[in-house]
């Protein structure tokens, strides 16, 4: 996603990299100057319709 944004004219301000929570994140600024953070957390899967499934974090 970040590479596609860069190819479309965005400026990557933080290359995608591993995060402390085990996922990945990167940031780019669009041609109008708006920053976007793209993040992926493998612990938060997606449903068939693309919605986010939030796990029960209170479970032991």
Coordinates of N, CA and C in Angstrom, one line a residue, residues 10-47:
X10 N 2.8 10.3 -3.5 CA 3.0 10.5 -2.0 C 4.4 10.5 -1.7
X11 N 4.7 11.2 -0.5 CA 6.1 11.2 0.0 C 6.1 10.3 1.2
X12 N 6.9 9.2 1.2 CA 7.0 8.3 2.3 C 7.8 9.0 3.4
X13 N 7.2 9.2 4.6 CA 7.9 9.8 5.7 C 8.4 8.8 6.7
X14 N 7.9 7.6 6.7 CA 8.4 6.5 7.5 C 8.2 5.2 6.8
X15 N 9.2 4.6 6.3 CA 9.1 3.3 5.6 C 8.5 2.2 6.5
X16 N 7.7 1.4 5.9 CA 7.1 0.3 6.7 C 8.2 -0.5 7.4
X17 N 7.9 -0.8 8.7 CA 8.8 -1.6 9.5 C 8.1 -2.3 10.6
X18 N 8.7 -3.2 11.2 CA 8.1 -3.9 12.4 C 7.9 -3.0 13.5
X19 N 6.8 -3.2 14.3 CA 6.5 -2.4 15.4 C 6.7 -3.2 16.7
X20 N 6.6 -2.5 17.8 CA 6.7 -3.2 19.1 C 5.6 -4.2 19.4
X21 N 4.5 -4.0 18.8 CA 3.4 -4.9 19.0 C 3.4 -6.2 18.1
X22 N 4.4 -6.3 17.2 CA 4.5 -7.4 16.4 C 3.9 -7.2 15.0
X23 N 3.3 -6.1 14.7 CA 2.8 -5.8 13.4 C 3.7 -5.0 12.6
X24 N 3.2 -4.3 11.6 CA 4.0 -3.4 10.8 C 3.3 -2.1 10.6
X25 N 4.0 -1.0 10.4 CA 3.4 0.3 10.1 C 4.4 1.2 9.3
X26 N 3.8 2.1 8.5 CA 4.5 3.0 7.7 C 3.7 4.3 7.6
X27 N 4.3 5.4 7.2 CA 3.6 6.6 7.0 C 4.0 7.3 5.7
X28 N 3.0 7.9 5.1 CA 3.3 8.7 3.9 C 2.4 10.0 4.0
X29 N 2.8 11.0 3.2 CA 2.1 12.2 3.1 C 1.6 12.3 1.7
X30 N 0.2 12.5 1.5 CA -0.4 12.6 0.2 C 0.0 13.9 -0.5
X31 N -0.3 14.0 -1.8 CA 0.1 15.2 -2.5 C -0.5 16.5 -1.9
X32 N -1.6 16.4 -1.1 CA -2.2 17.6 -0.5 C -1.6 17.9 0.9
X33 N -0.6 17.1 1.3 CA 0.1 17.3 2.6 C -0.5 16.5 3.8
X34 N -1.5 15.7 3.5 CA -2.2 15.0 4.6 C -1.4 13.7 4.9
X35 N -1.0 13.5 6.2 CA -0.3 12.2 6.6 C -1.2 11.1 6.7
X36 N -0.8 9.9 6.3 CA -1.5 8.7 6.4 C -0.6 7.6 7.1
X37 N -1.1 6.9 8.1 CA -0.4 5.8 8.7 C -1.1 4.5 8.2
X38 N -0.3 3.6 7.7 CA -0.8 2.3 7.2 C -0.2 1.3 8.2
X39 N -1.1 0.6 8.9 CA -0.7 -0.4 9.9 C -1.3 -1.8 9.6
X40 N -0.6 -2.8 10.0 CA -1.0 -4.2 9.9 C -0.7 -4.9 11.2
X41 N -1.7 -5.5 11.9 CA -1.5 -6.2 13.1 C -2.1 -7.6 12.8
X42 N -1.2 -8.6 12.7 CA -1.7 -10.0 12.5 C -2.6 -10.5 13.5
X43 N -2.6 -9.9 14.7 CA -3.5 -10.4 15.8 C -4.9 -9.9 15.7
X44 N -5.2 -9.0 14.7 CA -6.5 -8.5 14.4 C -6.9 -8.9 13.0
X45 N -7.5 -10.1 12.9 CA -7.9 -10.6 11.6 C -9.1 -9.9 11.0
X46 N -9.3 -10.1 9.7 CA -10.4 -9.5 8.9 C -11.5 -10.6 8.7
X47 N -12.7 -10.1 8.8 CA -13.9 -11.0 8.5 C -14.0 -11.1 6.9

